[in-house]
XYZ file of C-alpha atoms in Angstrom:
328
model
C 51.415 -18.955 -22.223
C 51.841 -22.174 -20.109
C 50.007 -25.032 -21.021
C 49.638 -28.085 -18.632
C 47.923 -31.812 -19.365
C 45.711 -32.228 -16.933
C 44.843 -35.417 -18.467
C 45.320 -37.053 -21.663
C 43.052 -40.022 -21.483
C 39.899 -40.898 -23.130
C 36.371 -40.818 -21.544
C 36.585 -45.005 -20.643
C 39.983 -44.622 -19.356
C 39.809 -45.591 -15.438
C 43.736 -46.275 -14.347
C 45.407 -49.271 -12.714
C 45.808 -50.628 -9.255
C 49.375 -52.564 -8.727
C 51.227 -53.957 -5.129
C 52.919 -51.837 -3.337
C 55.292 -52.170 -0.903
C 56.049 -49.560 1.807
C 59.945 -50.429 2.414
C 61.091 -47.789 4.564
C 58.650 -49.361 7.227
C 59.178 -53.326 6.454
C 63.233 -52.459 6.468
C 63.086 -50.898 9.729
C 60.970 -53.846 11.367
C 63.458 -57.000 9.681
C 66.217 -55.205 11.382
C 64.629 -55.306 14.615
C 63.400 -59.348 14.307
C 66.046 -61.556 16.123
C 64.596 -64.440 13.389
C 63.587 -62.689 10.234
C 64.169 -65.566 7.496
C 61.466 -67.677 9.187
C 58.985 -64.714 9.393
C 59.858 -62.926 6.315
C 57.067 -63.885 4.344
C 54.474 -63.391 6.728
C 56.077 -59.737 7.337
C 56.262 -58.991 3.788
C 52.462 -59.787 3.383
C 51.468 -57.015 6.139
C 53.139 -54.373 4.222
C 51.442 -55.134 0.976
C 49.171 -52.339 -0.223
C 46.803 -51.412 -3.465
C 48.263 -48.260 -4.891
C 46.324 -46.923 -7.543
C 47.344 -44.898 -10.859
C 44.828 -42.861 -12.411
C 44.573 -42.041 -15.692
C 42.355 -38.951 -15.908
C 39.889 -37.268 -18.704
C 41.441 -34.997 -20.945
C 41.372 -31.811 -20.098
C 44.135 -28.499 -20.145
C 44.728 -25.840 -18.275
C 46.284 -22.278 -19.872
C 48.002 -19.798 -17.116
C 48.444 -16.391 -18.418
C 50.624 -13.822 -16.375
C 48.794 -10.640 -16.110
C 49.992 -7.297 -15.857
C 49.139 -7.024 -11.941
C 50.833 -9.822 -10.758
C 48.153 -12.408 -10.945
C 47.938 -15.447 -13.071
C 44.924 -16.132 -14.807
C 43.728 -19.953 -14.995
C 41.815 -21.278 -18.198
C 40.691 -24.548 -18.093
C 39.722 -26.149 -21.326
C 36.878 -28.916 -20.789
C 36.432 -30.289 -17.113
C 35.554 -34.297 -17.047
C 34.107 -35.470 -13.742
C 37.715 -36.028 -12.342
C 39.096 -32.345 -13.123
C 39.000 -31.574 -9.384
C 41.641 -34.520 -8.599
C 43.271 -33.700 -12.084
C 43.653 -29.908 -10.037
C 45.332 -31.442 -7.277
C 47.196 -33.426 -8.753
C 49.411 -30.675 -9.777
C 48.510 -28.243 -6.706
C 45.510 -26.766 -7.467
C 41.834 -26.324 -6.769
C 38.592 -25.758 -8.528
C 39.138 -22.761 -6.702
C 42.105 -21.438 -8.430
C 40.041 -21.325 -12.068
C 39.274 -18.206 -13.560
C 37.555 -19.242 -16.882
C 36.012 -22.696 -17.600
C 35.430 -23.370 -21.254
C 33.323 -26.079 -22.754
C 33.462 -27.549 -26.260
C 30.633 -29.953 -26.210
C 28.471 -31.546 -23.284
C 29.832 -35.010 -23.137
C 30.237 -36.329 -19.358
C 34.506 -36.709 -20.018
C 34.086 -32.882 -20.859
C 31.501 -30.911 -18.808
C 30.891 -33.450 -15.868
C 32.618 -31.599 -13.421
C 30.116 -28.369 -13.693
C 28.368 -29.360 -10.928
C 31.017 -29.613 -8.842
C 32.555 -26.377 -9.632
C 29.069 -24.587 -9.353
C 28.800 -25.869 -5.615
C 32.071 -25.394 -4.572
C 32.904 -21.910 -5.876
C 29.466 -20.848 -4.900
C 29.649 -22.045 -0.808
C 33.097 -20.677 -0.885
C 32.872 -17.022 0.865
C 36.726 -16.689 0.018
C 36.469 -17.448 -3.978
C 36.905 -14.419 -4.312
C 38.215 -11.101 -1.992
C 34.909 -9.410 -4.017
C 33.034 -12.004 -2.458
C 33.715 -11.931 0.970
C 33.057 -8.547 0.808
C 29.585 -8.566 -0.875
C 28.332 -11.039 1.763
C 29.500 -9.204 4.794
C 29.746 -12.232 6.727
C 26.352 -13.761 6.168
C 25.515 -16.867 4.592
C 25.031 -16.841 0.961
C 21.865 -18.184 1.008
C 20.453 -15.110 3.035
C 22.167 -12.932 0.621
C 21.480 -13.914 -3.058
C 18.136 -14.642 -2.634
C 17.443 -10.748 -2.087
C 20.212 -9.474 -4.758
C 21.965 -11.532 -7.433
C 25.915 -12.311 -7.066
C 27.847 -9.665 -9.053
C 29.472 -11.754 -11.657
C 33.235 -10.381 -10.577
C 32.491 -12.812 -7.446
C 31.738 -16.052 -10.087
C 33.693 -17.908 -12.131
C 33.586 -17.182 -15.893
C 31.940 -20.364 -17.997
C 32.257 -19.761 -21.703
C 31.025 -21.671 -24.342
C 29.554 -21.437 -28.020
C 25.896 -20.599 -27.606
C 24.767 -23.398 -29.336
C 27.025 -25.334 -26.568
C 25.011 -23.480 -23.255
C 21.769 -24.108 -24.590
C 22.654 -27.897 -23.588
C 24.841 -27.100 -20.701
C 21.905 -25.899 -18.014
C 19.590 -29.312 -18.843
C 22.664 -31.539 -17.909
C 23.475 -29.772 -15.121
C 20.191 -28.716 -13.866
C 19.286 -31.618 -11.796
C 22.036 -31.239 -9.296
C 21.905 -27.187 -9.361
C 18.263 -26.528 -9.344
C 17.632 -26.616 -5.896
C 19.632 -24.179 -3.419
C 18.695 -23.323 0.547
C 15.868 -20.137 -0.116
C 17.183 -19.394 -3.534
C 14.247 -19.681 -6.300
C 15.139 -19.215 -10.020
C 18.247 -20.519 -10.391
C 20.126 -20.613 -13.641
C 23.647 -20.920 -14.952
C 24.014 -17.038 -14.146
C 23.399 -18.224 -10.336
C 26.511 -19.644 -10.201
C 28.705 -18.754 -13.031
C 29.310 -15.265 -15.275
C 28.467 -16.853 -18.403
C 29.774 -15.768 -21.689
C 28.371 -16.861 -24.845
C 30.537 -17.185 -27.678
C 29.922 -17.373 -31.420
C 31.412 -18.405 -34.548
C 33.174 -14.991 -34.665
C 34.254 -14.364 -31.714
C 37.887 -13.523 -30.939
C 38.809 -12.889 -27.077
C 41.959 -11.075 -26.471
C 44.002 -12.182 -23.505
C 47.436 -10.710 -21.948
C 50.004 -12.887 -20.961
C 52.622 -10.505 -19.594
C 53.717 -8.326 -22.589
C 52.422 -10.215 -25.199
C 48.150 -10.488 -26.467
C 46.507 -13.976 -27.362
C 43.589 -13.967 -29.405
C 41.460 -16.709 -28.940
C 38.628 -17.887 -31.356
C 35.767 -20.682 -31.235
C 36.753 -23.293 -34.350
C 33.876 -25.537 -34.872
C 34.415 -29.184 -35.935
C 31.934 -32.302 -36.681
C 31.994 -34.769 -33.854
C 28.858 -37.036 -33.776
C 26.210 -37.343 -36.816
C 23.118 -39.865 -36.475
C 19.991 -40.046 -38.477
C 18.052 -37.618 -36.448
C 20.978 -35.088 -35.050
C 24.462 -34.006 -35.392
C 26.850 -32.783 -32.599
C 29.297 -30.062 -32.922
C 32.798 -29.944 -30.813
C 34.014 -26.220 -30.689
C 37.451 -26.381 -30.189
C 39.753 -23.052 -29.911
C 42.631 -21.352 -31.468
C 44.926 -18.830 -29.750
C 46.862 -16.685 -31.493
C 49.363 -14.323 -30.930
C 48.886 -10.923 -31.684
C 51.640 -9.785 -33.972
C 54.031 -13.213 -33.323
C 54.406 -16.873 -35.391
C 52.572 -18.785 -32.748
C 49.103 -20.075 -33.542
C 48.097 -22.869 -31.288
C 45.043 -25.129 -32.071
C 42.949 -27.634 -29.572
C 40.504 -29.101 -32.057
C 39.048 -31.261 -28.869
C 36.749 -34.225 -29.770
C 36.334 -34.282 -33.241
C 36.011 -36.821 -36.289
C 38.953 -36.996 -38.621
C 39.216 -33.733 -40.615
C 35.541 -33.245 -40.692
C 34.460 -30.717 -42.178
C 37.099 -31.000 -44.838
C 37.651 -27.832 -44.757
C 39.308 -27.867 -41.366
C 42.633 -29.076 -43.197
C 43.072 -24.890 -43.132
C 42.929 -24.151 -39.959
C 45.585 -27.475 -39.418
C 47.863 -25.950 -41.838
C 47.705 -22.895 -40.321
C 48.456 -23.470 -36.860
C 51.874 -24.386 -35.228
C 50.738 -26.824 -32.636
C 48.103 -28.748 -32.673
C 46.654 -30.623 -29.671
C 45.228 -33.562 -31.093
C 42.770 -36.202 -29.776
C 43.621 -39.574 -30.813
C 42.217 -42.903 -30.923
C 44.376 -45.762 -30.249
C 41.058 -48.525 -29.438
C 41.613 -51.376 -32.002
C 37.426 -50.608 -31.927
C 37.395 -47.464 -34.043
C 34.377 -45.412 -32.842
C 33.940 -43.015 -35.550
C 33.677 -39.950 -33.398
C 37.389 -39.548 -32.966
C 40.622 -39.148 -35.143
C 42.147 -42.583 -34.952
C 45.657 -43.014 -34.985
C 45.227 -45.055 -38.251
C 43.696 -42.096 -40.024
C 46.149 -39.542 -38.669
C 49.371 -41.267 -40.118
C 47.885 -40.688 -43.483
C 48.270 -36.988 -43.127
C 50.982 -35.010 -44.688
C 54.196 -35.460 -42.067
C 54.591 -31.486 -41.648
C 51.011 -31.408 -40.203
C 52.000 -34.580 -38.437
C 54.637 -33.449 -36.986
C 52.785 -30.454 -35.045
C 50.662 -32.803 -33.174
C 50.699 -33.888 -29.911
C 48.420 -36.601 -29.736
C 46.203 -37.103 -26.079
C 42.903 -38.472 -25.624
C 44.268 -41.950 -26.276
C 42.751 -45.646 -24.600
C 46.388 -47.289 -25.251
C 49.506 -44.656 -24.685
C 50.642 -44.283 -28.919
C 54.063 -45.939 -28.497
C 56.734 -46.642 -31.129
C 56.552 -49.573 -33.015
C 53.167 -50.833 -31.898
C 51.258 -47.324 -33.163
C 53.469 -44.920 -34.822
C 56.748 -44.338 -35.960
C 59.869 -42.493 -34.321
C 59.538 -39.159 -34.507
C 56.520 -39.478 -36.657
C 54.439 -36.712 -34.656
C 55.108 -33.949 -32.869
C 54.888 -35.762 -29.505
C 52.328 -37.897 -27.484
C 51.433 -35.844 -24.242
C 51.107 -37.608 -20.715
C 49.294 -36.909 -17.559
C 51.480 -33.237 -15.911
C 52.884 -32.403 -19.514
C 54.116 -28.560 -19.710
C 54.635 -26.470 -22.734
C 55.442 -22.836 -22.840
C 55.246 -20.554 -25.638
């Protein structure tokens, strides 16, 4: 199992613009002034530009090798930047086999809309797909028989999760060229999870198991929000590997199991000298025990947790940037 940051930033977190110079281009043009030290300045200004460093949602993506060859790309939680976050490392919505959702905040499901249109107008998403259509547009197509779901993406979430998904999407997925009742299933093979399911993946010779783990994340007087975050397992192995996603700190209590339990644990983490309540804060997570400390790699941050100003050398596990890999 490969595991890759796509981003480790909060919801809020919008990157940095800084000067940049292009040098190759202003060294080549002082070489060719005749005069340069009374036009340097002037020259210098021209080759200014506004580079810009974003810092993108969190959000992971899982690559399995499977036994024909192929890779199979989870993606767990996909803000409204996770098509950038793709390229930033190569890919494309495209190139996503299973999109799972935790909870429907914006930083975590905004980019549904995006992969719903661009999966579903691409003829190529799939070799099944170009097939089905025999060369005519979609539109003529599904509106007299449904797309099999081996020519969709897979979206899986905990039921309780999809029964919010379609309302926040449905505004920009409603409407389609000829195509009445649209749903989720238009565009996606959904799978609906519970609290007992356990999905068994390959990953070359070895089995994952994952499961739904459901922790508190948002409580007012009238409601309370749920984040289901995942473990995978492997089958007959030491690894047990836990996202809890967004989540308040160790709430329910009881969650302390499934943290002792796992090995790794990809933890969100509040750095905002603003506590918000919804999130583990770095403050609370230093008073856990240091072996469950030091299994966490801490993402989701406002501020990057450094040493001396946050935490402590060596005090966690590690603190995860933007391209991160890990490979068990």
């Amino acid at each position: 199992m490969k595991v890759t940051v796509l981003g480790a930033h909060g919801a809020f977190s919008i990157g940095k613009h800084s000067d940049v110079i292009d040098i190759s281009d202003l060294v080549q043009l002082l070489q060719e002034l005749k005069n340069p030290n009374s036009e340097v300045e002037e020259i210098i200004q021209r080759y200014i530009r506004r580079a810009y460093y974003p810092t993108w949602q969190s959000n992971f993506l899982i690559e399995l090798p499977q036994p024909d060859g192929k890779i199979l790309r989870i993606v767990i939680d996909f803000g409204g930047d996770v098509r950038h976050a793709l390229q930033n490392i190569g890919l494309t919505i495209n190139d996503i086999d299973i999109w799972y959702c935790s909870h429907p905040h914006q930083d975590h499901i905004g980019g549904i809309e995006g992969v719903a249109l661009s999966t579903f107008f691409n003829p190529g998403f799939r070799k099944e797909k170009l097939a089905f259509l025999e060369g005519k547009p979609i539109s003529m197509v599904v509106d007299t028989k449904p797309l099999p779901d081996n020519c969709k993406p897979v979206l899986m979430a905990h039921e309780d999760v999809l029964k919010d998904v379609w309302p926040a999407a449905r505004p920009g997925l409603e409407t389609l060229e000829g195509i009445e009742n649209v749903s989720l299933e238009t565009y996606f093979k959904v799978v609906s999870l519970t609290k007992d399911s356990a999905i068994e993946f390959k990953d070359g010779d070895r089995i994952w198991i994952m499961k739904p783990i459901r922790s508190l994340h948002v409580v007012n007087d009238r409601d309370f929000m749920n984040s289901w975050g995942l473990t995978f397992e492997e089958k007959g192995g030491t690894h047990r590997i836990y996202f809890p996603t967004d989540s308040q700190f160790m709430s329910p209590k009881q969650i302390r199991t499934t943290y002792n339990k796992s090995t790794v644990i990809y933890q969100d983490c509040e750095t905002s000298p603003f506590p918000s309540d919804v999130h583990a804060h770095i403050n609370d997570l230093r008073t856990l025990p240091a072996d469950i400390k030091k299994k966490m790699l801490l993402y989701h941050y406002q501020e990057m947790p450094t040493v001396g100003k946050h935490i402590d050398d060596d005090e966690f596990g590690g603190v995860l940037e933007m391209g991160d890999v890990q490979e068990y």
